[in-house]
mmCIF file of C-alpha atoms in Angstrom:
data_model
loop_
_atom_site.group_PDB
_atom_site.id
_atom_site.type_symbol
_atom_site.label_atom_id
_atom_site.label_comp_id
_atom_site.label_asym_id
_atom_site.label_seq_id
_atom_site.Cartn_x
_atom_site.Cartn_y
_atom_site.Cartn_z
ATOM 1 C CA MET T 1495 -18.941 1.077 31.904
ATOM 2 C CA ASP T 1496 -19.802 -2.313 31.911
ATOM 3 C CA TRP T 1497 -17.426 -4.549 30.083
ATOM 4 C CA ASP T 1498 -19.739 -7.306 28.599
ATOM 5 C CA LYS T 1499 -21.955 -4.047 27.019
ATOM 6 C CA LEU T 1500 -18.688 -2.767 25.848
ATOM 7 C CA ARG T 1501 -17.838 -5.974 23.685
ATOM 8 C CA ILE T 1502 -21.034 -6.336 22.807
ATOM 9 C CA PHE T 1503 -20.759 -3.246 21.010
ATOM 10 C CA HIS T 1504 -17.816 -3.315 19.411
ATOM 11 C CA ALA T 1505 -19.108 -6.294 18.017
ATOM 12 C CA VAL T 1506 -21.941 -4.380 17.096
ATOM 13 C CA ALA T 1507 -19.769 -1.378 15.442
ATOM 14 C CA ASP T 1508 -17.366 -4.219 13.916
ATOM 15 C CA ALA T 1509 -20.372 -5.730 12.206
ATOM 16 C CA GLY T 1510 -22.323 -3.070 11.404
ATOM 17 C CA SER T 1511 -25.205 -5.333 12.501
ATOM 18 C CA LEU T 1512 -27.127 -6.053 15.222
ATOM 19 C CA THR T 1513 -27.959 -9.989 13.645
ATOM 20 C CA HIS T 1514 -24.399 -10.361 12.453
ATOM 21 C CA ALA T 1515 -23.421 -9.462 15.796
ATOM 22 C CA GLY T 1516 -25.525 -11.616 17.612
ATOM 23 C CA ASP T 1517 -24.370 -14.540 15.103
ATOM 24 C CA THR T 1518 -20.698 -14.025 16.115
ATOM 25 C CA LEU T 1519 -21.759 -13.698 19.661
ATOM 26 C CA HIS T 1520 -23.950 -16.764 19.550
ATOM 27 C CA LEU T 1521 -26.608 -14.153 21.524
ATOM 28 C CA SER T 1522 -29.860 -12.972 19.960
ATOM 29 C CA GLN T 1523 -30.470 -9.921 18.042
ATOM 30 C CA SER T 1524 -32.749 -8.543 20.735
ATOM 31 C CA ALA T 1525 -30.593 -9.876 23.276
ATOM 32 C CA VAL T 1526 -27.582 -7.573 21.582
ATOM 33 C CA SER T 1527 -30.338 -4.917 20.949
ATOM 34 C CA ARG T 1528 -31.128 -4.556 24.462
ATOM 35 C CA GLN T 1529 -27.488 -4.741 25.521
ATOM 36 C CA VAL T 1530 -26.654 -1.806 23.081
ATOM 37 C CA ARG T 1531 -29.442 0.567 24.167
ATOM 38 C CA ALA T 1532 -28.477 0.300 28.054
ATOM 39 C CA LEU T 1533 -25.234 1.226 27.539
ATOM 40 C CA GLU T 1534 -26.429 4.390 25.451
ATOM 41 C CA GLU T 1535 -28.745 4.961 28.493
ATOM 42 C CA SER T 1536 -25.856 4.529 30.758
ATOM 43 C CA LEU T 1537 -23.877 6.914 29.082
ATOM 44 C CA ASN T 1538 -26.503 9.244 28.221
ATOM 45 C CA THR T 1539 -26.207 9.629 24.769
ATOM 46 C CA THR T 1540 -26.613 7.544 21.283
ATOM 47 C CA LEU T 1541 -23.872 5.462 19.822
ATOM 48 C CA PHE T 1542 -25.738 4.524 16.416
ATOM 49 C CA HIS T 1543 -28.150 6.115 13.838
ATOM 50 C CA ARG T 1544 -29.997 2.841 12.757
ATOM 51 C CA HIS T 1545 -31.808 2.720 9.332
ATOM 52 C CA ALA T 1546 -32.884 0.248 7.037
ATOM 53 C CA ARG T 1547 -29.235 -1.182 5.661
ATOM 54 C CA GLY T 1548 -28.088 -1.171 9.006
ATOM 55 C CA LEU T 1549 -26.379 0.774 11.719
ATOM 56 C CA ILE T 1550 -23.823 3.576 11.312
ATOM 57 C CA LEU T 1551 -21.839 4.883 14.230
ATOM 58 C CA THR T 1552 -22.889 8.481 15.597
ATOM 59 C CA GLU T 1553 -19.756 10.218 16.083
ATOM 60 C CA GLN T 1554 -19.804 9.901 20.215
ATOM 61 C CA GLY T 1555 -20.292 6.314 18.978
ATOM 62 C CA GLU T 1556 -17.174 6.236 16.721
ATOM 63 C CA LEU T 1557 -15.237 7.516 19.613
ATOM 64 C CA LEU T 1558 -16.341 4.736 21.943
ATOM 65 C CA PHE T 1559 -15.628 2.594 19.243
ATOM 66 C CA GLU T 1560 -11.637 3.724 18.420
ATOM 67 C CA ALA T 1561 -11.469 2.996 22.358
ATOM 68 C CA THR T 1562 -12.848 -0.880 22.510
ATOM 69 C CA ARG T 1563 -11.100 -1.161 19.331
ATOM 70 C CA SER T 1564 -7.567 0.001 20.862
ATOM 71 C CA MET T 1565 -8.904 -2.124 24.282
ATOM 72 C CA SER T 1566 -9.053 -5.034 21.571
ATOM 73 C CA LYS T 1567 -5.561 -5.555 20.222
ATOM 74 C CA ARG T 1568 -4.031 -4.966 23.407
ATOM 75 C CA LEU T 1569 -5.831 -7.468 24.871
ATOM 76 C CA ASP T 1570 -5.015 -9.326 21.629
ATOM 77 C CA ALA T 1571 -1.559 -8.758 22.300
ATOM 78 C CA ALA T 1572 -1.837 -10.017 26.051
ATOM 79 C CA ALA T 1573 -3.339 -13.676 25.107
ATOM 80 C CA ALA T 1574 -0.316 -13.688 22.202
ATOM 81 C CA ARG T 1575 2.046 -13.518 25.437
ATOM 82 C CA ILE T 1576 0.549 -15.820 27.189
ATOM 83 C CA ARG T 1577 0.045 -18.447 24.238
ATOM 84 C CA ASP T 1578 4.117 -17.999 23.680
ATOM 85 C CA SER T 1579 4.906 -18.537 27.118
ATOM 86 C CA GLU T 1580 4.738 -22.206 25.811
ATOM 87 C CA GLU T 1581 7.248 -23.704 24.873
ATOM 88 C CA GLU T 1582 5.914 -24.953 20.963
ATOM 89 C CA VAL T 1583 5.171 -22.661 18.208
ATOM 90 C CA PHE T 1584 1.389 -22.332 17.482
ATOM 91 C CA GLY T 1585 -1.303 -20.039 16.458
ATOM 92 C CA GLU T 1586 -1.656 -17.424 13.908
ATOM 93 C CA LEU T 1587 1.289 -14.880 13.175
ATOM 94 C CA ARG T 1588 0.252 -12.169 10.897
ATOM 95 C CA VAL T 1589 3.014 -10.626 8.788
ATOM 96 C CA THR T 1590 2.675 -7.999 6.745
ATOM 97 C CA THR T 1591 5.252 -6.974 3.629
ATOM 98 C CA THR T 1592 4.608 -5.575 0.221
ATOM 99 C CA LEU T 1593 2.964 -6.945 -2.391
ATOM 100 C CA GLY T 1594 5.542 -7.369 -4.658
ATOM 101 C CA PHE T 1595 8.212 -8.905 -2.059
ATOM 102 C CA GLY T 1596 5.700 -10.903 -0.289
ATOM 103 C CA THR T 1597 4.723 -12.575 -3.532
ATOM 104 C CA LEU T 1598 7.776 -12.537 -5.119
ATOM 105 C CA TRP T 1599 10.313 -13.854 -2.854
ATOM 106 C CA LEU T 1600 8.451 -14.598 0.664
ATOM 107 C CA ALA T 1601 5.337 -17.039 -0.230
ATOM 108 C CA PRO T 1602 7.506 -19.312 -2.484
ATOM 109 C CA ARG T 1603 9.380 -20.020 0.296
ATOM 110 C CA LEU T 1604 6.321 -20.488 3.187
ATOM 111 C CA HIS T 1605 5.992 -24.171 2.592
ATOM 112 C CA LYS T 1606 9.549 -24.326 4.631
ATOM 113 C CA LEU T 1607 8.282 -22.689 7.186
ATOM 114 C CA TYR T 1608 5.160 -24.784 8.057
ATOM 115 C CA GLU T 1609 7.128 -27.800 7.319
ATOM 116 C CA LEU T 1610 9.258 -27.067 10.344
ATOM 117 C CA TYR T 1611 6.050 -25.364 12.653
ATOM 118 C CA PRO T 1612 2.955 -27.413 10.727
ATOM 119 C CA ASP T 1613 0.748 -25.677 13.581
ATOM 120 C CA LEU T 1614 1.402 -22.330 13.047
ATOM 121 C CA ASN T 1615 -0.722 -20.252 10.708
ATOM 122 C CA ILE T 1616 0.252 -17.710 8.652
ATOM 123 C CA ASP T 1617 -1.912 -14.438 7.946
ATOM 124 C CA LEU T 1618 -0.097 -12.942 4.897
ATOM 125 C CA MET T 1619 -1.121 -9.393 4.464
ATOM 126 C CA LEU T 1620 -0.144 -7.902 1.582
ATOM 127 C CA GLU T 1621 -0.021 -3.859 0.454
ATOM 128 C CA GLU T 1622 2.081 -0.802 0.189
ATOM 129 C CA LYS T 1623 0.939 0.645 3.792
ATOM 130 C CA VAL T 1624 2.813 0.658 6.228
ATOM 131 C CA LEU T 1625 1.071 -0.879 9.096
ATOM 132 C CA ASP T 1626 0.620 -0.231 12.822
ATOM 133 C CA LEU T 1627 2.984 -3.016 14.408
ATOM 134 C CA PRO T 1628 2.447 -1.379 18.165
ATOM 135 C CA MET T 1629 -1.331 -1.260 17.491
ATOM 136 C CA ARG T 1630 -1.285 -4.818 16.754
ATOM 137 C CA GLU T 1631 -2.461 -4.288 12.824
ATOM 138 C CA ALA T 1632 0.414 -7.310 12.782
ATOM 139 C CA ASP T 1633 2.733 -8.985 14.035
ATOM 140 C CA ALA T 1634 5.623 -8.547 12.120
ATOM 141 C CA ALA T 1635 6.492 -7.082 9.199
ATOM 142 C CA ILE T 1636 9.292 -7.332 6.522
ATOM 143 C CA ARG T 1637 9.638 -3.385 5.521
ATOM 144 C CA MET T 1638 11.966 -1.905 2.055
ATOM 145 C CA LYS T 1639 13.015 0.789 4.601
ATOM 146 C CA GLU T 1640 14.066 1.012 8.482
ATOM 147 C CA PRO T 1641 10.849 1.347 10.445
ATOM 148 C CA SER T 1642 10.107 5.022 12.307
ATOM 149 C CA GLN T 1643 8.803 3.843 15.570
ATOM 150 C CA ALA T 1644 11.262 3.713 18.579
ATOM 151 C CA ASP T 1645 9.196 1.186 20.643
ATOM 152 C CA LEU T 1646 10.226 -1.903 17.476
ATOM 153 C CA ILE T 1647 12.754 -4.352 17.266
ATOM 154 C CA ARG T 1648 14.101 -3.997 13.897
ATOM 155 C CA LYS T 1649 16.893 -6.332 12.325
ATOM 156 C CA ARG T 1650 18.357 -4.981 8.720
ATOM 157 C CA LEU T 1651 17.960 -8.273 6.807
ATOM 158 C CA MET T 1652 19.716 -7.480 3.246
ATOM 159 C CA SER T 1653 19.425 -5.129 0.481
ATOM 160 C CA VAL T 1654 18.607 -5.092 -2.934
ATOM 161 C CA ARG T 1655 18.433 -3.085 -5.818
ATOM 162 C CA ILE T 1656 15.905 -1.650 -8.645
ATOM 163 C CA ARG T 1657 17.289 -2.566 -11.980
ATOM 164 C CA LEU T 1658 16.009 -2.709 -15.947
ATOM 165 C CA PHE T 1659 15.035 -6.121 -17.545
ATOM 166 C CA ALA T 1660 13.420 -7.846 -20.210
ATOM 167 C CA THR T 1661 12.880 -11.224 -21.677
ATOM 168 C CA GLN T 1662 15.798 -12.459 -24.080
ATOM 169 C CA ALA T 1663 11.925 -12.696 -26.467
ATOM 170 C CA TYR T 1664 11.790 -9.063 -27.030
ATOM 171 C CA ILE T 1665 15.389 -8.370 -27.022
ATOM 172 C CA ASP T 1666 15.726 -10.403 -29.816
ATOM 173 C CA LYS T 1667 12.724 -8.716 -31.537
ATOM 174 C CA HIS T 1668 12.756 -5.196 -30.533
ATOM 175 C CA GLY T 1669 16.265 -5.089 -29.672
ATOM 176 C CA ALA T 1670 19.002 -4.172 -26.966
ATOM 177 C CA PRO T 1671 18.922 -0.150 -25.824
ATOM 178 C CA GLU T 1672 22.594 0.983 -25.442
ATOM 179 C CA SER T 1673 22.162 3.907 -23.768
ATOM 180 C CA ILE T 1674 19.465 5.444 -21.326
ATOM 181 C CA ASP T 1675 18.744 7.952 -25.009
ATOM 182 C CA ASP T 1676 17.825 4.217 -26.489
ATOM 183 C CA LEU T 1677 14.852 3.959 -24.244
ATOM 184 C CA THR T 1678 12.235 5.925 -25.665
ATOM 185 C CA ASN T 1679 12.155 3.092 -28.358
ATOM 186 C CA HIS T 1680 11.050 1.099 -26.165
ATOM 187 C CA ARG T 1681 7.832 0.601 -23.580
ATOM 188 C CA LEU T 1682 8.721 0.981 -20.119
ATOM 189 C CA ILE T 1683 6.844 -0.700 -17.541
ATOM 190 C CA TYR T 1684 6.873 0.251 -13.691
ATOM 191 C CA GLN T 1685 5.597 0.791 -10.611
ATOM 192 C CA ARG T 1686 3.590 4.049 -9.808
ATOM 193 C CA THR T 1687 6.325 6.513 -7.878
ATOM 194 C CA GLU T 1688 3.917 7.179 -5.230
ATOM 195 C CA SER T 1689 5.013 3.639 -3.513
ATOM 196 C CA ILE T 1690 5.188 4.826 -0.066
ATOM 197 C CA GLN T 1691 7.707 1.904 0.819
ATOM 198 C CA VAL T 1692 10.343 2.012 -2.538
ATOM 199 C CA GLY T 1693 11.732 5.811 -2.491
ATOM 200 C CA ALA T 1694 14.489 4.330 -4.287
ATOM 201 C CA SER T 1695 12.506 2.826 -6.867
ATOM 202 C CA SER T 1696 10.539 5.927 -7.566
ATOM 203 C CA SER T 1697 13.800 8.145 -7.730
ATOM 204 C CA LEU T 1698 15.400 5.383 -10.381
ATOM 205 C CA THR T 1699 11.848 5.385 -12.434
ATOM 206 C CA HIS T 1700 11.897 9.378 -12.327
ATOM 207 C CA THR T 1701 15.738 9.604 -14.141
ATOM 208 C CA LEU T 1702 14.354 7.229 -17.126
ATOM 209 C CA LEU T 1703 10.726 9.334 -17.260
ATOM 210 C CA ALA T 1704 13.507 12.446 -17.833
ATOM 211 C CA ASN T 1705 13.816 11.090 -21.191
ATOM 212 C CA GLU T 1706 10.259 11.764 -22.409
ATOM 213 C CA ILE T 1707 9.682 8.190 -22.906
ATOM 214 C CA PRO T 1708 6.661 7.721 -24.968
ATOM 215 C CA SER T 1709 5.103 4.050 -24.641
ATOM 216 C CA ARG T 1710 4.741 3.627 -20.818
ATOM 217 C CA LEU T 1711 3.099 0.534 -19.005
ATOM 218 C CA MET T 1712 2.388 1.790 -15.186
ATOM 219 C CA VAL T 1713 1.189 -1.068 -13.117
ATOM 220 C CA ASN T 1714 0.743 -0.495 -8.768
ATOM 221 C CA ASN T 1715 2.723 -2.916 -7.896
ATOM 222 C CA TYR T 1716 6.148 -5.314 -9.021
ATOM 223 C CA PHE T 1717 4.041 -8.379 -9.453
ATOM 224 C CA GLY T 1718 2.461 -6.479 -12.283
ATOM 225 C CA VAL T 1719 5.439 -5.359 -13.795
ATOM 226 C CA LEU T 1720 7.337 -8.383 -13.628
ATOM 227 C CA GLN T 1721 4.014 -10.206 -15.414
ATOM 228 C CA ALA T 1722 3.867 -7.796 -17.751
ATOM 229 C CA VAL T 1723 7.658 -7.843 -18.888
ATOM 230 C CA LEU T 1724 7.296 -11.622 -18.649
ATOM 231 C CA HIS T 1725 4.679 -11.370 -21.660
ATOM 232 C CA ASP T 1726 7.373 -9.688 -23.708
ATOM 233 C CA LEU T 1727 5.375 -6.485 -23.263
ATOM 234 C CA GLY T 1728 8.345 -3.781 -22.683
ATOM 235 C CA ILE T 1729 11.527 -3.047 -20.433
ATOM 236 C CA GLY T 1730 11.038 -3.431 -16.820
ATOM 237 C CA VAL T 1731 11.648 -1.608 -13.657
ATOM 238 C CA LEU T 1732 12.181 -4.445 -11.131
ATOM 239 C CA PRO T 1733 14.040 -5.527 -7.629
ATOM 240 C CA ASP T 1734 16.827 -7.507 -8.423
ATOM 241 C CA TYR T 1735 15.472 -10.751 -6.497
ATOM 242 C CA VAL T 1736 12.887 -11.625 -9.258
ATOM 243 C CA VAL T 1737 15.775 -13.350 -11.093
ATOM 244 C CA GLU T 1738 16.301 -16.381 -8.779
ATOM 245 C CA GLU T 1739 12.982 -17.260 -9.985
ATOM 246 C CA HIS T 1740 13.115 -16.006 -13.557
ATOM 247 C CA PRO T 1741 16.340 -17.263 -15.169
ATOM 248 C CA GLU T 1742 15.151 -16.085 -18.878
ATOM 249 C CA LEU T 1743 14.897 -12.493 -17.401
ATOM 250 C CA VAL T 1744 18.206 -10.887 -18.880
ATOM 251 C CA ARG T 1745 19.662 -7.499 -17.451
ATOM 252 C CA VAL T 1746 18.831 -4.760 -19.507
ATOM 253 C CA LEU T 1747 21.633 -1.453 -19.465
ATOM 254 C CA PRO T 1748 23.733 -2.948 -16.529
ATOM 255 C CA ASP T 1749 25.205 0.556 -15.558
ATOM 256 C CA ILE T 1750 21.489 1.720 -14.548
ATOM 257 C CA GLU T 1751 20.585 0.714 -10.950
ATOM 258 C CA SER T 1752 18.538 2.324 -8.032
ATOM 259 C CA ASP T 1753 20.655 3.347 -4.510
ATOM 260 C CA ASP T 1754 20.537 -0.150 -1.741
ATOM 261 C CA VAL T 1755 16.754 -0.226 -0.816
ATOM 262 C CA PRO T 1756 17.191 -1.733 2.904
ATOM 263 C CA VAL T 1757 14.959 -4.806 3.810
ATOM 264 C CA TYR T 1758 13.850 -4.989 7.248
ATOM 265 C CA LEU T 1759 12.432 -6.810 10.044
ATOM 266 C CA ALA T 1760 10.377 -5.281 12.928
ATOM 267 C CA TYR T 1761 7.895 -6.585 15.132
ATOM 268 C CA PRO T 1762 6.600 -5.209 18.593
ATOM 269 C CA GLU T 1763 9.184 -4.711 21.773
ATOM 270 C CA GLU T 1764 6.360 -6.779 23.714
ATOM 271 C CA LEU T 1765 6.091 -10.028 21.163
ATOM 272 C CA ARG T 1766 10.418 -9.806 22.062
ATOM 273 C CA HIS T 1767 10.136 -13.346 23.815
ATOM 274 C CA SER T 1768 7.458 -14.743 21.277
ATOM 275 C CA LYS T 1769 8.237 -17.968 20.517
ATOM 276 C CA ARG T 1770 6.188 -17.604 16.851
ATOM 277 C CA ILE T 1771 8.161 -14.423 16.123
ATOM 278 C CA GLN T 1772 11.321 -16.272 17.408
ATOM 279 C CA ALA T 1773 10.081 -18.781 15.151
ATOM 280 C CA PHE T 1774 9.278 -16.591 11.834
ATOM 281 C CA ARG T 1775 12.855 -14.617 12.164
ATOM 282 C CA ASP T 1776 15.363 -17.511 12.180
ATOM 283 C CA PHE T 1777 13.204 -19.113 8.891
ATOM 284 C CA VAL T 1778 13.636 -15.654 7.381
ATOM 285 C CA GLN T 1779 17.161 -15.350 8.263
ATOM 286 C CA GLU T 1780 18.208 -18.885 7.303
ATOM 287 C CA GLU T 1781 16.373 -18.124 3.818
ATOM 288 C CA ILE T 1782 18.249 -14.753 3.054
ATOM 289 C CA ILE T 1783 21.562 -16.712 3.467
ATOM 290 C CA ASP T 1784 20.324 -19.467 1.479
ATOM 291 C CA TYR T 1785 18.940 -16.319 -1.404
ATOM 292 C CA ARG T 1786 22.448 -14.943 -1.081
ATOM 293 C CA LYS T 1787 24.782 -18.076 -1.721
ATOM 294 C CA HIS T 1788 22.379 -18.557 -4.454
ATOM 295 C CA LEU T 1789 23.041 -15.268 -6.456
ATOM 296 C CA ARG T 1790 26.457 -16.527 -5.940
ATOM 297 C CA GLU T 1791 26.112 -19.164 -7.714
ATOM 298 C CA ILE T 1792 23.972 -17.349 -10.576
ATOM 299 C CA SER T 1793 26.560 -14.720 -11.083
ATOM 300 C CA GLY T 1794 29.529 -17.337 -11.791
#
């Protein structure tokens, strides 16, 4: 198949519009249309259903788009490796992690990375979904469980524990529970237990909910849980790293906590020698060292 026609097809399928694809490719709509029709004729099939609101891929079009998407990611990977042969750290680095860890721990520290490498651009993708690193949905990931793919380099960064916290203002008003049974007199705030990456949090939350706590607030990420707790709404089930930035939080029922939650840095084997990956890895490891030191100082 003609590579140029495939490139144009991919742009159209990605944009869902001849006009938008033409803008991206700097081609006229008619030129894009001619190339797509020529590709359809060469394959003797229809790749798009055409309607007034745009284009929809046919079943055959979906098959081809899956192939061109894979090709595009591999070409991006090759281009990244070529760029990374340079000594300087520059360009885009796509990092994925959970919304809670990315918002509460990683993002507040990124200014230090930019100070070291001002030509580096971070695309921070915060979501509970585990993105596919070998397929280059991201360059690097910080995950709350050990990655399962065999072709990834992984490094355990640290462990966190899920604990119970409230503000001093909330405790002054409602009192502190002295046992797990006392939680029935409080509102429990927790991350939805279907979370993909933090099984230890779900286990602890299920244990707490077994006490039939009548007042509950369920949120789909730790950032939302933290905001509710900071506004004195109840007792939150939160990772211990939130304490560093929010000393106003008081630990509740200190004997209750999750098992260790491992935190891993992972990236594809093919990016082992990437200067950008090395810079990010070293930055995160240095921040982990400083974080642990600060926690020791806080705990006395």
